[in-house]
GROMACS .gro file of C-alpha atoms in nm:
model
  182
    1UNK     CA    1  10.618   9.114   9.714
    2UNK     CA    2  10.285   9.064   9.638
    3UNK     CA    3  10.022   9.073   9.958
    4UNK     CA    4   9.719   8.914  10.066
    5UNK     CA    5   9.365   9.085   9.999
    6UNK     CA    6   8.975   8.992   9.965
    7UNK     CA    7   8.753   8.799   9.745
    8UNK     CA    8   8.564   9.110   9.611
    9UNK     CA    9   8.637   9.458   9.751
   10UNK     CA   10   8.695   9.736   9.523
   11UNK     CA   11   8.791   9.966   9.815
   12UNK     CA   12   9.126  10.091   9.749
   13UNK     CA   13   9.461   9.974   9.935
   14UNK     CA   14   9.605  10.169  10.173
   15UNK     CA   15   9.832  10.218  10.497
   16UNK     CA   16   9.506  10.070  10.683
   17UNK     CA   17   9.502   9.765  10.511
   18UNK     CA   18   9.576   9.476  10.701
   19UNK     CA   19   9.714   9.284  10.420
   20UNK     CA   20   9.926   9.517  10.279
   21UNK     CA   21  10.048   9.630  10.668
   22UNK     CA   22  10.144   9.283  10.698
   23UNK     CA   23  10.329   9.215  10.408
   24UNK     CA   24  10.526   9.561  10.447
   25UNK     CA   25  10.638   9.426  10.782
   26UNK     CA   26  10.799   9.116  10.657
   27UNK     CA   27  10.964   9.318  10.391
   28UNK     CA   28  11.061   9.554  10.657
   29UNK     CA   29  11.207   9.243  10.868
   30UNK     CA   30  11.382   9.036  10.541
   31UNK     CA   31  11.539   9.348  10.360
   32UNK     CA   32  11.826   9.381  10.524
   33UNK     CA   33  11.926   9.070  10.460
   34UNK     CA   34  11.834   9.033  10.091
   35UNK     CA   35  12.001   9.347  10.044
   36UNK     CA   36  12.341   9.243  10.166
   37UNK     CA   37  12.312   8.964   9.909
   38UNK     CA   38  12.283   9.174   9.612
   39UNK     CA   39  11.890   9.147   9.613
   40UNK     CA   40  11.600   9.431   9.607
   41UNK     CA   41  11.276   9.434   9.766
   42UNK     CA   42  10.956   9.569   9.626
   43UNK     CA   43  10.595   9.561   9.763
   44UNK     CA   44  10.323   9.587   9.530
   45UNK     CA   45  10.040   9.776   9.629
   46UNK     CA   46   9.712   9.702   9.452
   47UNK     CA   47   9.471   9.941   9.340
   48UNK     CA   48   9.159   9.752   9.493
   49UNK     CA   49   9.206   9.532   9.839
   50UNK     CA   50   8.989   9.247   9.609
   51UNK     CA   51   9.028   8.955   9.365
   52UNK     CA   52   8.752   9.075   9.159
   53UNK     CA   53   8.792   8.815   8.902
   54UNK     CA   54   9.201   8.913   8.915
   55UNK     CA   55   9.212   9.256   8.909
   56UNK     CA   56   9.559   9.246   9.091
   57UNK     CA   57   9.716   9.028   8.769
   58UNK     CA   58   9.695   9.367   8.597
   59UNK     CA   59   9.864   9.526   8.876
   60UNK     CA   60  10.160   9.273   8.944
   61UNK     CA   61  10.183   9.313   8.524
   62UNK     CA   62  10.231   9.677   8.584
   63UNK     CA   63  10.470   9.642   8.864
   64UNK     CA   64  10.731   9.375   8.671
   65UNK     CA   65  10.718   9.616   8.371
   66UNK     CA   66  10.839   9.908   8.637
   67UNK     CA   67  11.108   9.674   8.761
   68UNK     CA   68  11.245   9.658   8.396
   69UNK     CA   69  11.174  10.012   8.335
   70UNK     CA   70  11.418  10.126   8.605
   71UNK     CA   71  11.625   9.827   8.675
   72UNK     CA   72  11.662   9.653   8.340
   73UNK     CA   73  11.591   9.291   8.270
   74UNK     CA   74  11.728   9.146   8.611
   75UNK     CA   75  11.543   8.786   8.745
   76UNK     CA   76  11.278   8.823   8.982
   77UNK     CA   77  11.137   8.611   9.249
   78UNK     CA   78  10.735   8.711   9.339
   79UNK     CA   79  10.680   8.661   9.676
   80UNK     CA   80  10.341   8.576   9.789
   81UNK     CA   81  10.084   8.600  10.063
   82UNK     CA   82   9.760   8.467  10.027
   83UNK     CA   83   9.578   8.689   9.744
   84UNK     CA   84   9.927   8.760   9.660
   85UNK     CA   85  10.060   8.454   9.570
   86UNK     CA   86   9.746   8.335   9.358
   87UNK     CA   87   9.824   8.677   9.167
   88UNK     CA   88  10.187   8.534   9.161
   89UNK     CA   89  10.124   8.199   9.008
   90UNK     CA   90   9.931   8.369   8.737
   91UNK     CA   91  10.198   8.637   8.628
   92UNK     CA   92  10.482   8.366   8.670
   93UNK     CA   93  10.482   8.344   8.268
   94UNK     CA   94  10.681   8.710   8.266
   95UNK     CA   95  11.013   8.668   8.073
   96UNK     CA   96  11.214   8.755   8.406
   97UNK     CA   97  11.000   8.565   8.675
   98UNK     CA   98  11.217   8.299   8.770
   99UNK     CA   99  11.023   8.180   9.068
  100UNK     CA  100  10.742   8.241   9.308
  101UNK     CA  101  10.709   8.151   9.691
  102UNK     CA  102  10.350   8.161   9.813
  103UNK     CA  103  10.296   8.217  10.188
  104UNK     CA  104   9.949   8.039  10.303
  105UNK     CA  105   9.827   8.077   9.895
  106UNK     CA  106   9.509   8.097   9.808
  107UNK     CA  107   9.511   7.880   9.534
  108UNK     CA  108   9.129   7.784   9.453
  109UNK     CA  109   9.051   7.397   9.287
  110UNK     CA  110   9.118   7.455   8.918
  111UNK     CA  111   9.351   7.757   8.993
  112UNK     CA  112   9.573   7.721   8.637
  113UNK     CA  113   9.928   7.610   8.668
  114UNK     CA  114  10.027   7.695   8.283
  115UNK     CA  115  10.212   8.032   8.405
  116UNK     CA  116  10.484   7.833   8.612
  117UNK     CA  117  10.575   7.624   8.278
  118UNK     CA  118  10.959   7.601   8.382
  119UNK     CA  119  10.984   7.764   8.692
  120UNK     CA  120  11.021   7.710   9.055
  121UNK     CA  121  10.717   7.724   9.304
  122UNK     CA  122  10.768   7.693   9.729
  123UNK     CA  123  10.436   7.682   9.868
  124UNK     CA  124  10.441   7.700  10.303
  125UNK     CA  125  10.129   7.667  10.458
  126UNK     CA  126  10.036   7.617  10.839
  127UNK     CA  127   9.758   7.331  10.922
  128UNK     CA  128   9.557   7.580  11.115
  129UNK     CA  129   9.479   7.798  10.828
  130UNK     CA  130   9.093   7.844  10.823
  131UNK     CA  131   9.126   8.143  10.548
  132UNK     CA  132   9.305   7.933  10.278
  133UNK     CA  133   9.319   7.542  10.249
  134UNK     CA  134   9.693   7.374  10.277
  135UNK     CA  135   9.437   7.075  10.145
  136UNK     CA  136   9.373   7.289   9.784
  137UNK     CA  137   9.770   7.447   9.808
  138UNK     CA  138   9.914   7.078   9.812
  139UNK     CA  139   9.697   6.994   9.549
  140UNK     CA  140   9.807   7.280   9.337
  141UNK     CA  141  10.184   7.170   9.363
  142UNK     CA  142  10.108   6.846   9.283
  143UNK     CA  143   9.947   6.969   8.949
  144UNK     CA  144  10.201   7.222   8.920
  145UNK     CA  145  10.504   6.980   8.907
  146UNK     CA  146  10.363   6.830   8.549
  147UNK     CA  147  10.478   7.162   8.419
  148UNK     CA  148  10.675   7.348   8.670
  149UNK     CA  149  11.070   7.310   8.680
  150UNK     CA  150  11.097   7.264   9.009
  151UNK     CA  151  10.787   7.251   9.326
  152UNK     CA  152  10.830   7.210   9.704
  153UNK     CA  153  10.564   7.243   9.956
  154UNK     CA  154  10.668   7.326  10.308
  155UNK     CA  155  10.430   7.275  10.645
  156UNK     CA  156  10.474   7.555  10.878
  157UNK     CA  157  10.309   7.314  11.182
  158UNK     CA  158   9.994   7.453  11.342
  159UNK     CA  159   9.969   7.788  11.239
  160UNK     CA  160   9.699   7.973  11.104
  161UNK     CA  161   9.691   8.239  10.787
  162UNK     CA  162   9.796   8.554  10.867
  163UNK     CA  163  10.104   8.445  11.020
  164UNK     CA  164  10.079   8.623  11.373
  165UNK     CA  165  10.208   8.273  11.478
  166UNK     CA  166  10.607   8.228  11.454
  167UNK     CA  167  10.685   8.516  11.254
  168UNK     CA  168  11.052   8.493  11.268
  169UNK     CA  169  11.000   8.174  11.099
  170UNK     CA  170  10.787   8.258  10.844
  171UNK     CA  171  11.039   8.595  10.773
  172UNK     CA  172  11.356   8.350  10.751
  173UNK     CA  173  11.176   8.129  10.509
  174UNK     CA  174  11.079   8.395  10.288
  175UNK     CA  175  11.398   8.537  10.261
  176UNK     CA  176  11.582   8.197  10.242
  177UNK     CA  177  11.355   8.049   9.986
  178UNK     CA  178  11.367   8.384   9.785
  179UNK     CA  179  11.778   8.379   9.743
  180UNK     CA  180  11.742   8.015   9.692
  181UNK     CA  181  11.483   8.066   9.371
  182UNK     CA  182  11.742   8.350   9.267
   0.00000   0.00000   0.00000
């Protein structure tokens, strides 16, 4: 799991940050049920709360290689928020990624889609989001299904980005999409 963050910020992440706090409640919420199928859950936690040109790539990097170091070469789904799922898209080219789901991505015109050559992208994104743009996150998809093995885009309805609004249903997709990518 990969959470949301900041344009710039080099302040570091912590238990007060919001995106992180947020993203450690949904895995709090879906682990129980990704366990009993056979699945782990791990949430990244980024040195710096910012983009910073992707500074978190390095990070995620780090984190996959710790996977393998004490788990072995299993697949991997990276699961998204925001931030987190444009760090996603660009560390989907590790050998054991499989998949990513991004939850209201930030996924910037001209974000690259290379990484995902072969694998499977969900994208969800609510139509009241006035962080991130379901406009730009559609158009991602789009250009990620040239190269992509398989891309889905699903609309949450009107809800905004930091998915206060219908939680439950923004948990049960995560954890349904996840096992599905598996």
């Amino acid at each position: 799991m990969l959470h949301g963050g900041k344009e710039t910020s080099t302040r570091p992440v912590d238990g007060r940050s919001a995106s992180w706090r947020r993203s450690a409640a949904m895995q709090r919420a879906i682990s129980d049920s990704l366990h009993a199928a056979g699945v782990s859950t791990w949430l990244v936690g980024y040195r710096q709360r910012g983009w910073n040109g992707g500074a978190p790539v390095e990070d995620a990097r780090w984190a996959l290689d710790e996977v393998r170091r004490e788990l072995g070469r299993l697949p991997v789904v990276l699961l998204g928020h925001s931030m987190g799922a444009r760090t996603a898209v660009h560390v989907a080219d590790d050998q054991d990624v499989v998949g990513v789901v991004g939850l209201a991505p930030w996924l910037p015109e001209g974000e690259p889609v290379e990484a995902l050559a072969g694998k499977r992208l969900l994208a969800a994104h609510g139509r009241r989001d006035h962080i991130t743009s379901p406009r730009a996150t559609r158009a991602y998809v789009e250009r990620a299904a040239r190269v992509a093995a398989e891309v889905d885009f699903v609309d949450m309805g009107p809800v905004g980005h930091y998915m206060f609004k219908r939680v439950r249903a923004w948990n049960d997709l995560a954890a349904r999409a996840s096992l599905a990518l598996l």
